[in-house]
Amino acid sequence: MNLFVLLKTVPDTVEELTVAADNVSLDPEWLRFKLSDSDEHALEQALLLKEKHGGTVTVVALDAPEVEEALFQALAKGADRAVKLTGELGEVRSLAAAKLFADFLKSAGAVGGDALILLRSQAIDDLEGEIGPFLADLLGLPYLGVVVAVAPGDGGLAVTKEFAGGMRGEFSLPTGAVLGIQAAEKPPRYVPIAKVRAAMKASTLETVDVTPDQPARFPIEKMYKPESAGRAEMLEGSPEEVANRLVDLLANQSLI
Amino acid sequence: MANGILILAEHLKGEFADITFEMLGAGRKLADARGVPLRVALVGNDVASLAPQLGLADEVLLVSAPALEMPAASTLAALLKGLMEQESAGLVLLGGTNATMGVGSILSARTSLPFVSYGKDAKADGADVLVTSLLFGGKILTDVRLPEGRGIISVSSGSFPADAGRSEKAPPVRNVEVPLEASPVVFRAFIAPPAGDVDITKQDILVALGRGIQTQDNIALGEELAALLGGAVCGSRPVIDQGWLPLTRQVGKSGMTVKPRLYLALGISGAPEHQEGMKDSPMIIAVNTDPGAPIFDVAKYGVVMDLFDLAEPLKAAIEAKKAGA
């Protein structure tokens, strides 16, 4: 299979996020970027498909902080080719990004034959909507999101999607498709840093110049932290003190 | 004036999802404030019997066909675009759910209307609609303006009270014919969650483990606490995706919705997708190292501490209490 995986780094929400002085963006000084969980899973699903059914994996990302590390890490994990789309990007929202990816993917042979495009189902900063369906519509390909399993067969794909309450559904799609991956069939593989360094030495990232032509569809008026309405009562003290307090609370509620 | 409001009702296996009523309540307010009609698109195969529950709508547009049993996102988007044109609707509300994923982006691409994702609130503001989105896993709110109230909003579950969207009154229902766009995405079958494991929706006490548990070996710590408390262990998405707990133990948007008497959340940040599955539990105790973790917004009691520092003293204190100390 000719597999393409779109990657994007997002702010690590384990860190505190601070709104910048302009009140419409995050303060970059405090941001640490990483691949989002579902990006890791999209890559893993592609690598699993390659291992089972043969083929190549091409990873592609728009230039952004920490994105080179993410691309080299993908190469270290088993991707065959890594491409960075560069240029005067500025703020690229979902539709604009989808257009840039669509142009690259068309030129790279990702439409037709046994090409399959995988990407995250949704990112935590997709204010203008998830990219996958935009991309599928631009490329004239079918789309399915919240995907947790993919298997080729019968001249197409058997794809499992999650609903709610543990319920899943099985769908059939032609091989040429865009799949929004929620979780791979196995946990994303770990790659030691030494292997990533080796990939950095042994391989190069291809770069392709692009020019975004789709402005944001609306400006952000204000960005701010949620006011906690029903804030928890915070318990303080040593671990022993807190443990005793908790046990008293549980006993009062007849929970112990 | 193309300013009516259109809601896509969401249902699965003959039952409405709560998000449908959340959107109805919010949409009713918005429609009244703007002086525009509120219509609900009820789309599916053999779904007419569901229509009477949608009493807050000015009108239910029933689109029923065998091909709409489990339609593809592109089919729904094409259908909604047709309805928007026929019914002069300028604002569409969709569920920000797994079931509806993809519809908003495709509809936005085809109508050139803005799509606002992760919608948490929407208010009339003069001629415009002001939308608040909850981004970055529940950590940042963003206000954006839809000029003339035209656009598409996906509404995150749990943003509005579902009860405000229910009504005793029966709405007018109109059968609507729109051409259906075929899709190569074909629904085959539902896969029920695997049976045989503990049913976490029936437990009085749940010890919930999140990313903060760090390794598979540490799951045992949660199991020990659960055993001491007489409950079971469950987890948030990262723990399930790592394969550290089975799918049957997942709490949240894709997993189970639980309401135990005690929900002890260890190392869970509380992203909106997780909160969706547990926020109505009467007694939530959260332990997390990040004082800004959203889990503290739904917890009754919070502890900012490394769960590994607290676990042993907590086990000892429970044992002592049970021994009658």
Coordinates of C-alpha atoms in Angstrom, one line a residue:
Chain A
M1 CA 0.0 0.0 0.0
N2 CA 1.1 3.5 -0.7
L3 CA 0.5 5.1 2.7
F4 CA 0.5 8.8 3.5
V5 CA 0.4 10.1 7.0
L6 CA -0.2 13.8 7.8
L7 CA 1.4 15.0 11.0
K8 CA 1.0 18.2 13.1
T9 CA 2.5 19.3 16.4
V10 CA 0.3 20.8 19.0
P11 CA 1.0 22.6 22.3
D12 CA 1.6 20.1 25.1
T13 CA -1.3 20.6 27.4
V14 CA 0.6 19.1 30.3
E15 CA 2.4 22.5 30.4
E16 CA 0.5 25.5 31.6
L17 CA -0.9 27.5 28.6
T18 CA -0.7 31.3 28.8
V19 CA -2.6 33.7 26.7
A20 CA -0.3 36.2 25.0
A21 CA -0.6 40.0 25.5
D22 CA -2.6 40.4 22.3
N23 CA -5.4 38.3 23.9
V24 CA -6.0 36.3 20.8
S25 CA -3.1 33.8 20.8
L26 CA -1.1 31.6 23.1
D27 CA 2.1 33.0 24.4
P28 CA 4.8 31.1 22.4
E29 CA 7.4 31.6 25.1
W30 CA 5.8 29.1 27.4
L31 CA 4.7 26.5 24.8
R32 CA 6.2 23.1 24.4
F33 CA 5.1 21.3 21.2
K34 CA 4.6 17.6 20.6
L35 CA 2.7 15.3 18.2
S36 CA -0.9 14.9 19.5
D37 CA -1.9 11.4 20.7
S38 CA -4.0 10.7 17.6
D39 CA -1.1 11.7 15.3
E40 CA 1.0 9.1 17.0
H41 CA -1.8 6.6 16.4
A42 CA -2.2 7.6 12.8
L43 CA 1.5 6.9 12.2
E44 CA 1.3 3.7 14.1
Q45 CA -1.7 2.5 12.1
A46 CA 0.2 3.2 8.9
L47 CA 3.3 1.4 10.1
L48 CA 1.2 -1.6 11.1
L49 CA -0.5 -1.7 7.6
K50 CA 2.9 -1.5 6.0
E51 CA 4.3 -4.4 8.1
K52 CA 1.3 -6.6 7.4
H53 CA 0.6 -5.8 3.8
G54 CA 3.8 -4.2 2.4
G55 CA 4.2 -0.8 0.8
T56 CA 5.7 2.5 1.8
V57 CA 4.9 5.2 4.4
T58 CA 5.3 8.8 3.6
V59 CA 4.9 11.3 6.5
V60 CA 4.2 14.9 5.6
A61 CA 3.8 18.0 7.8
L62 CA 3.5 21.7 7.6
D63 CA 6.6 23.5 9.0
A64 CA 6.0 24.3 12.7
P65 CA 7.8 24.2 16.0
E66 CA 9.3 20.8 16.8
V67 CA 8.0 19.3 13.6
E68 CA 11.4 18.2 12.3
E69 CA 11.9 16.1 15.4
A70 CA 8.5 14.6 14.8
L71 CA 9.4 13.7 11.2
F72 CA 12.7 12.2 12.1
Q73 CA 11.1 10.2 14.8
A74 CA 8.6 8.9 12.2
L75 CA 11.6 7.9 10.0
A76 CA 13.2 6.2 13.0
K77 CA 10.0 4.2 13.6
G78 CA 9.9 2.9 10.1
A79 CA 8.5 5.6 7.8
D80 CA 10.2 5.6 4.4
R81 CA 10.0 9.2 3.4
A82 CA 9.5 12.5 5.3
V83 CA 8.3 15.7 3.7
K84 CA 8.1 19.2 5.2
L85 CA 5.9 21.8 3.5
T86 CA 7.6 25.2 4.1
G87 CA 7.0 28.8 3.2
E88 CA 5.5 32.0 4.6
L89 CA 2.9 30.0 6.5
G90 CA 1.7 32.3 9.3
E91 CA -1.5 31.1 10.9
V92 CA -2.8 28.3 8.8
R93 CA -6.3 27.1 9.8
S94 CA -7.9 23.9 8.8
L95 CA -9.2 24.6 5.3
A96 CA -5.9 26.4 4.3
A97 CA -3.9 23.5 5.6
A98 CA -6.1 21.0 3.8
K99 CA -5.5 22.9 0.5
L100 CA -1.8 22.8 1.0
F101 CA -1.8 19.1 1.8
A102 CA -4.2 18.4 -1.1
D103 CA -1.8 20.0 -3.6
F104 CA 1.1 18.1 -2.3
L105 CA -0.7 14.8 -2.1
K106 CA -2.0 15.1 -5.7
S107 CA 1.5 15.7 -6.9
A108 CA 2.9 12.8 -4.8
G109 CA 0.5 10.2 -6.2
A110 CA -1.7 9.9 -3.1
V111 CA -4.9 9.8 -5.1
G112 CA -5.6 6.6 -7.1
G113 CA -4.0 3.2 -7.1
D114 CA -3.6 1.7 -3.7
A115 CA -2.9 5.1 -2.0
L116 CA -4.4 5.6 1.4
I117 CA -4.2 8.8 3.5
L118 CA -4.3 8.6 7.3
L119 CA -4.3 11.5 9.8
R120 CA -5.5 12.4 13.3
S121 CA -9.2 12.3 13.7
Q122 CA -9.2 15.7 15.4
A123 CA -6.6 18.0 17.0
I124 CA -7.1 20.0 20.2
D125 CA -6.7 23.3 18.3
D126 CA -8.8 22.6 15.2
L127 CA -10.9 25.7 15.8
E128 CA -12.2 25.7 12.1
G129 CA -12.9 22.0 12.1
E130 CA -10.9 18.8 11.6
I131 CA -8.7 18.7 8.4
G132 CA -9.5 15.2 7.2
P133 CA -12.9 15.8 5.8
F134 CA -11.9 19.1 4.2
L135 CA -9.0 17.3 2.5
A136 CA -11.1 14.3 1.4
D137 CA -13.6 16.7 -0.2
L138 CA -10.9 18.6 -2.0
L139 CA -9.4 15.4 -3.3
G140 CA -12.7 13.8 -4.1
L141 CA -12.1 10.9 -1.8
P142 CA -14.3 9.3 0.8
Y143 CA -13.7 10.0 4.4
L144 CA -14.3 8.3 7.7
G145 CA -13.2 9.6 11.1
V146 CA -12.8 8.3 14.7
V147 CA -11.3 5.2 13.2
V148 CA -9.8 2.5 15.4
A149 CA -9.0 -0.4 13.0
V150 CA -8.2 -0.7 9.3
A151 CA -7.9 -3.9 7.3
P152 CA -7.6 -4.3 3.5
G153 CA -9.7 -6.9 1.8
D154 CA -12.3 -7.5 -1.0
G155 CA -10.7 -4.8 -3.2
G156 CA -11.3 -2.2 -0.5
L157 CA -11.0 -1.5 3.2
A158 CA -12.8 -2.8 6.2
V159 CA -12.7 0.1 8.7
T160 CA -14.0 0.3 12.3
K161 CA -15.2 3.5 13.7
E162 CA -16.1 4.4 17.3
F163 CA -19.4 5.7 18.4
A164 CA -20.3 6.3 22.1
G165 CA -20.7 3.9 25.0
G166 CA -18.2 1.4 23.7
M167 CA -20.2 0.8 20.6
R168 CA -18.3 0.5 17.3
G169 CA -19.4 0.2 13.7
E170 CA -17.8 -1.5 10.8
F171 CA -17.8 0.2 7.4
S172 CA -16.4 -0.7 4.0
L173 CA -14.6 1.9 1.9
P174 CA -12.6 1.8 -1.3
T175 CA -8.8 1.8 -0.8
G176 CA -8.4 5.4 -1.9
A177 CA -9.7 7.2 1.1
V178 CA -8.9 9.6 3.9
L179 CA -9.1 8.1 7.4
G180 CA -9.2 10.1 10.6
I181 CA -7.5 7.8 13.1
Q182 CA -8.5 7.9 16.7
A183 CA -6.5 5.0 17.9
A184 CA -4.3 2.4 16.2
E185 CA -4.8 -1.3 16.7
K186 CA -1.8 -1.4 18.9
P187 CA -0.2 1.2 21.2
P188 CA 2.2 3.5 19.3
R189 CA 5.7 2.0 19.3
Y190 CA 8.5 3.5 21.4
V191 CA 11.6 4.5 19.6
P192 CA 14.8 5.2 21.6
I193 CA 16.4 8.6 21.2
A194 CA 19.6 7.0 19.8
K195 CA 17.6 5.6 16.9
V196 CA 16.1 9.1 16.2
R197 CA 19.6 10.6 16.2
A198 CA 20.7 7.9 13.8
A199 CA 17.8 8.7 11.5
M200 CA 18.8 12.4 11.7
K201 CA 22.3 11.5 10.5
A202 CA 21.3 8.9 7.9
S203 CA 18.3 10.6 6.2
T204 CA 17.2 14.0 5.1
L205 CA 13.8 15.7 5.1
E206 CA 12.5 16.6 1.8
T207 CA 11.1 20.2 1.7
V208 CA 8.5 21.5 -0.6
D209 CA 7.7 25.2 -0.9
V210 CA 4.0 26.1 -0.5
T211 CA 2.0 29.3 -0.4
P212 CA -1.2 29.4 1.6
D213 CA -4.1 31.2 -0.2
Q214 CA -7.0 30.6 2.1
P215 CA -7.2 33.2 4.9
A216 CA -8.8 32.4 8.2
R217 CA -12.5 32.4 7.9
F218 CA -13.0 34.5 11.0
P219 CA -10.8 36.4 13.4
I220 CA -10.4 35.3 17.0
E221 CA -11.9 38.0 19.2
K222 CA -10.6 36.9 22.5
M223 CA -8.7 34.0 24.0
Y224 CA -8.9 33.3 27.7
K225 CA -8.8 30.7 30.4
P226 CA -12.1 29.2 31.6
E227 CA -13.3 30.5 34.9
S228 CA -13.8 27.6 37.1
A229 CA -17.4 27.6 38.1
G230 CA -17.7 24.8 40.5
R231 CA -14.2 24.6 41.7
A232 CA -13.2 21.7 43.9
E233 CA -12.4 22.2 47.5
M234 CA -8.7 21.7 47.6
L235 CA -7.1 19.6 50.4
E236 CA -3.7 20.6 51.4
G237 CA -1.0 19.1 53.7
S238 CA 1.4 16.2 53.8
P239 CA 0.4 13.0 52.0
E240 CA -0.5 11.5 55.3
E241 CA -2.6 14.4 56.4
V242 CA -4.4 14.5 53.0
A243 CA -4.9 10.7 53.1
N244 CA -6.5 10.9 56.6
R245 CA -8.7 13.8 55.5
L246 CA -9.9 11.9 52.4
V247 CA -10.7 8.8 54.5
D248 CA -12.7 10.9 56.9
L249 CA -14.7 12.4 54.0
L250 CA -15.3 8.9 52.5
A251 CA -16.4 7.5 55.9
N252 CA -18.8 10.5 56.4
Q253 CA -20.4 9.5 53.1
S254 CA -20.5 5.8 54.1
L255 CA -18.2 5.1 51.3
I256 CA -15.8 3.1 53.5
Chain B
M1 CA -33.6 36.4 4.7
A2 CA -31.4 33.3 4.9
N3 CA -31.1 33.4 8.7
G4 CA -33.1 30.5 10.1
I5 CA -31.4 28.0 12.4
L6 CA -31.1 24.3 11.4
I7 CA -30.2 21.6 13.9
L8 CA -29.1 18.1 12.8
A9 CA -30.8 15.7 15.3
E10 CA -28.5 13.0 16.4
H11 CA -29.8 9.5 17.1
L12 CA -28.3 6.0 17.3
K13 CA -30.3 2.8 17.3
G14 CA -33.7 4.5 17.6
E15 CA -32.8 6.8 20.5
F16 CA -31.8 10.4 20.5
A17 CA -28.4 11.3 21.9
D18 CA -28.5 13.9 24.7
I19 CA -26.7 16.3 22.4
T20 CA -29.9 16.6 20.3
F21 CA -31.7 18.1 23.3
E22 CA -28.7 20.3 24.3
M23 CA -28.7 21.8 20.8
L24 CA -32.5 22.2 20.9
G25 CA -32.5 24.1 24.1
A26 CA -29.6 26.4 23.0
G27 CA -31.0 26.7 19.5
R28 CA -34.5 27.8 20.8
K29 CA -32.9 30.6 22.9
L30 CA -30.8 31.7 19.9
A31 CA -33.8 31.6 17.5
D32 CA -36.0 33.6 19.9
A33 CA -33.3 36.2 20.5
R34 CA -32.7 36.6 16.8
G35 CA -36.4 36.3 15.8
V36 CA -35.8 33.5 13.3
P37 CA -37.3 30.1 12.9
L38 CA -35.7 27.0 14.5
R39 CA -35.9 23.8 12.4
V40 CA -34.6 20.3 13.1
A41 CA -33.5 18.0 10.4
L42 CA -34.5 14.4 11.5
V43 CA -32.5 12.2 9.1
G44 CA -32.5 8.5 9.0
N45 CA -34.3 5.3 8.0
D46 CA -37.7 4.9 9.5
V47 CA -37.3 7.6 12.1
A48 CA -40.7 9.4 12.0
S49 CA -41.6 7.9 15.4
L50 CA -38.8 10.0 17.0
A51 CA -40.2 13.4 15.8
P52 CA -42.7 14.0 18.7
Q53 CA -39.7 14.4 21.1
L54 CA -38.5 17.5 19.2
G55 CA -41.3 19.8 20.5
L56 CA -39.1 22.9 21.0
A57 CA -38.5 23.2 17.2
D58 CA -40.8 25.4 15.1
E59 CA -40.8 22.6 12.6
V60 CA -39.2 19.1 12.1
L61 CA -38.0 18.4 8.6
L62 CA -38.2 14.6 8.2
V63 CA -35.9 13.1 5.7
S64 CA -36.4 9.4 5.7
A65 CA -35.0 6.8 3.3
P66 CA -33.4 3.4 3.6
A67 CA -30.1 4.8 2.2
L68 CA -30.0 7.0 5.3
E69 CA -29.7 4.2 7.8
M70 CA -26.1 5.2 8.7
P71 CA -25.2 7.9 6.1
A72 CA -21.6 9.0 5.3
A73 CA -20.5 12.4 6.4
S74 CA -20.5 13.7 2.8
T75 CA -24.1 12.4 2.3
L76 CA -25.2 14.3 5.4
A77 CA -23.3 17.4 4.4
A78 CA -24.9 17.4 0.9
L79 CA -28.3 16.9 2.4
L80 CA -27.9 19.7 4.9
K81 CA -26.7 22.0 2.2
G82 CA -29.9 21.3 0.3
L83 CA -32.0 21.9 3.3
M84 CA -30.2 25.2 4.1
E85 CA -31.0 26.4 0.6
Q86 CA -34.6 25.2 0.6
E87 CA -35.4 26.5 4.1
S88 CA -33.3 29.6 4.1
A89 CA -31.2 28.5 7.0
G90 CA -28.0 30.4 7.7
L91 CA -26.8 28.8 10.9
V92 CA -26.4 25.0 11.4
L93 CA -25.9 23.3 14.8
L94 CA -24.2 19.9 14.8
G95 CA -23.2 17.5 17.5
G96 CA -19.5 17.6 18.2
T97 CA -19.7 13.8 18.5
N98 CA -18.1 10.8 17.0
A99 CA -21.3 10.0 15.1
T100 CA -21.3 13.4 13.3
M101 CA -17.6 13.8 12.9
G102 CA -16.7 15.1 9.4
V103 CA -20.1 16.6 8.5
G104 CA -19.2 20.2 9.6
S105 CA -16.0 20.4 7.7
I106 CA -17.5 19.1 4.5
L107 CA -20.5 21.3 4.8
S108 CA -18.2 24.3 5.4
A109 CA -16.1 23.4 2.3
R110 CA -19.2 23.2 0.2
T111 CA -21.1 26.3 1.4
S112 CA -18.1 28.5 2.0
L113 CA -19.6 29.2 5.4
P114 CA -17.3 29.3 8.5
F115 CA -17.2 26.3 10.7
V116 CA -16.6 26.7 14.4
S117 CA -15.5 23.5 16.2
Y118 CA -15.6 22.6 19.9
G119 CA -18.5 25.0 20.5
K120 CA -19.3 25.5 24.1
D121 CA -21.6 28.5 23.9
A122 CA -23.4 30.6 21.3
K123 CA -25.1 33.9 21.9
A124 CA -26.9 36.5 19.8
D125 CA -24.9 39.7 19.7
G126 CA -26.7 42.3 17.7
A127 CA -27.0 40.9 14.2
D128 CA -24.1 38.5 14.8
V129 CA -23.7 35.3 16.8
L130 CA -20.8 35.1 19.2
V131 CA -19.5 31.5 19.6
T132 CA -17.2 30.4 22.4
S133 CA -15.1 27.3 21.8
L134 CA -13.3 25.2 24.3
L135 CA -9.9 24.3 22.9
F136 CA -6.6 22.6 24.0
G137 CA -8.2 19.8 26.0
G138 CA -10.4 22.2 28.0
K139 CA -7.7 24.6 28.9
I140 CA -8.5 27.7 26.7
L141 CA -11.7 29.4 25.6
T142 CA -11.9 31.3 22.3
D143 CA -14.5 33.8 21.3
V144 CA -15.3 34.1 17.6
R145 CA -18.0 36.1 15.8
L146 CA -20.2 34.8 13.0
P147 CA -21.3 37.9 11.1
E148 CA -25.1 38.0 10.5
G149 CA -25.2 34.7 12.4
R150 CA -24.2 32.7 9.4
G151 CA -22.1 29.6 9.9
I152 CA -21.8 26.1 11.2
I153 CA -21.2 25.2 14.8
S154 CA -20.3 21.8 16.2
V155 CA -21.5 21.7 19.8
S156 CA -19.4 19.8 22.4
S157 CA -21.5 17.4 24.5
G158 CA -22.3 18.7 27.9
S159 CA -22.2 22.3 26.9
F160 CA -25.9 23.0 27.5
P161 CA -28.5 21.4 29.8
A162 CA -30.3 18.6 27.8
D163 CA -33.5 19.1 29.9
A164 CA -33.9 22.6 28.5
G165 CA -34.3 21.0 25.1
R166 CA -37.2 18.6 26.0
S167 CA -40.8 19.5 25.6
E168 CA -44.2 17.9 26.0
K169 CA -45.6 19.6 23.0
A170 CA -45.5 17.9 19.6
P171 CA -43.9 19.9 16.8
P172 CA -45.2 20.2 13.3
V173 CA -43.5 17.6 11.1
R174 CA -42.9 18.0 7.3
N175 CA -41.7 15.3 5.0
V176 CA -38.9 16.7 2.9
E177 CA -37.5 15.2 -0.3
V178 CA -33.9 16.1 -1.1
P179 CA -31.7 14.4 -3.6
L180 CA -29.3 12.0 -1.8
E181 CA -25.6 12.0 -2.7
A182 CA -24.3 8.4 -2.9
S183 CA -21.1 7.5 -1.0
P184 CA -18.7 4.7 -1.2
V185 CA -18.6 4.6 2.6
V186 CA -21.0 1.8 3.4
F187 CA -22.1 0.9 6.9
R188 CA -21.9 -2.9 7.5
A189 CA -22.7 -3.7 11.2
F190 CA -22.5 -2.6 14.8
I191 CA -19.9 -4.1 17.0
A192 CA -21.1 -4.3 20.6
P193 CA -18.6 -3.8 23.4
P194 CA -17.1 -7.0 24.5
A195 CA -19.0 -8.6 27.4
G196 CA -17.6 -10.6 30.3
D197 CA -15.6 -8.0 32.1
V198 CA -16.7 -5.9 35.1
D199 CA -19.5 -3.5 34.0
I200 CA -18.1 -0.2 35.2
T201 CA -21.5 1.5 34.7
K202 CA -22.8 -0.6 37.6
Q203 CA -20.1 0.0 40.1
D204 CA -20.6 2.2 43.2
I205 CA -16.9 3.0 43.5
L206 CA -14.5 3.6 40.7
V207 CA -10.8 4.3 40.9
A208 CA -10.0 6.0 37.6
L209 CA -6.5 6.1 36.2
G210 CA -5.1 8.6 33.7
R211 CA -1.9 9.3 32.0
G212 CA -0.3 10.2 35.3
I213 CA -0.2 6.4 36.2
Q214 CA 2.8 6.3 33.8
T215 CA 3.3 2.6 33.3
Q216 CA 1.4 -0.6 33.0
D217 CA 3.0 -1.9 36.2
N218 CA 1.5 1.0 38.1
I219 CA -2.0 -0.2 37.2
A220 CA -1.7 -2.6 40.1
L221 CA -1.6 0.4 42.5
G222 CA -5.1 1.4 41.2
E223 CA -6.3 -2.2 41.5
E224 CA -5.1 -2.3 45.1
L225 CA -6.9 0.9 46.0
A226 CA -10.1 -0.3 44.2
A227 CA -10.0 -3.6 46.0
L228 CA -9.6 -1.8 49.4
L229 CA -12.5 0.5 48.6
G230 CA -14.7 -2.3 47.2
G231 CA -14.8 -0.9 43.7
A232 CA -13.3 -1.4 40.3
V233 CA -10.6 0.3 38.2
C234 CA -11.4 2.3 35.0
G235 CA -9.3 4.7 32.9
S236 CA -9.2 7.6 30.5
R237 CA -8.3 7.3 26.8
P238 CA -4.5 7.3 27.0
V239 CA -4.5 4.3 29.5
I240 CA -6.9 2.3 27.3
D241 CA -5.0 3.2 24.1
Q242 CA -1.8 2.0 25.7
G243 CA -3.5 -1.4 26.3
W244 CA -3.0 -1.1 30.0
L245 CA -6.7 -1.5 30.7
P246 CA -9.3 -3.2 28.4
L247 CA -11.8 -1.2 26.3
T248 CA -14.6 -2.2 28.7
R249 CA -13.0 0.1 31.3
Q250 CA -12.9 3.3 29.2
V251 CA -14.7 6.3 30.6
G252 CA -15.5 9.2 28.3
K253 CA -16.8 10.3 25.0
S254 CA -16.0 7.0 23.1
G255 CA -16.3 4.9 26.2
M256 CA -18.8 4.5 29.0
T257 CA -20.7 7.2 30.9
V258 CA -20.5 6.4 34.6
K259 CA -22.1 7.8 37.7
P260 CA -20.7 5.9 40.7
R261 CA -21.2 7.1 44.3
L262 CA -17.4 7.7 44.4
Y263 CA -15.1 8.5 41.4
L264 CA -11.5 8.8 42.5
A265 CA -9.5 10.2 39.6
L266 CA -5.8 9.6 39.8
G267 CA -3.5 11.4 37.3
I268 CA -6.4 12.4 35.0
S269 CA -6.3 15.9 33.6
G270 CA -10.0 15.9 32.8
A271 CA -10.2 16.9 29.1
P272 CA -13.7 17.6 28.0
E273 CA -13.9 14.1 26.3
H274 CA -13.2 12.5 29.7
Q275 CA -15.5 14.8 31.7
E276 CA -18.4 13.8 29.3
G277 CA -18.3 10.3 30.8
M278 CA -18.1 11.1 34.5
K279 CA -18.9 14.6 35.5
D280 CA -22.3 13.8 37.0
S281 CA -20.9 11.5 39.6
P282 CA -21.9 12.9 43.0
M283 CA -18.5 12.5 44.7
I284 CA -15.5 13.1 42.5
I285 CA -12.1 13.3 44.2
A286 CA -9.2 14.3 41.9
V287 CA -5.5 13.9 42.4
N288 CA -3.3 15.6 39.9
T289 CA 0.1 17.4 39.9
D290 CA -1.2 20.2 37.7
P291 CA -3.2 22.8 39.7
G292 CA -4.7 24.0 36.4
A293 CA -6.0 20.6 35.4
P294 CA -9.7 20.9 34.3
I295 CA -10.6 17.8 36.4
F296 CA -10.6 20.2 39.4
D297 CA -13.5 22.1 37.8
V298 CA -15.8 19.1 38.1
A299 CA -14.4 17.5 41.3
K300 CA -15.8 18.0 44.7
Y301 CA -12.5 17.6 46.4
G302 CA -9.1 18.1 44.8
V303 CA -5.5 17.3 45.8
V304 CA -2.5 18.8 44.0
M305 CA 0.0 16.0 44.6
D306 CA 1.9 13.3 42.8
L307 CA -0.5 10.3 43.0
F308 CA 2.5 8.1 43.9
D309 CA 3.2 10.1 47.0
L310 CA -0.4 9.8 48.1
A311 CA -1.2 6.2 47.2
E312 CA 0.6 4.4 50.1
P313 CA -0.6 6.8 52.8
L314 CA -4.1 6.5 51.4
K315 CA -4.0 2.7 51.4
A316 CA -2.7 2.7 55.0
A317 CA -5.4 5.2 56.1
I318 CA -8.2 3.2 54.5
E319 CA -6.9 0.0 56.1
A320 CA -6.7 1.7 59.5
K321 CA -10.3 3.0 59.1
K322 CA -11.6 -0.4 58.1
A323 CA -9.8 -2.0 61.1
G324 CA -11.8 0.4 63.2
A325 CA -8.8 2.6 64.2

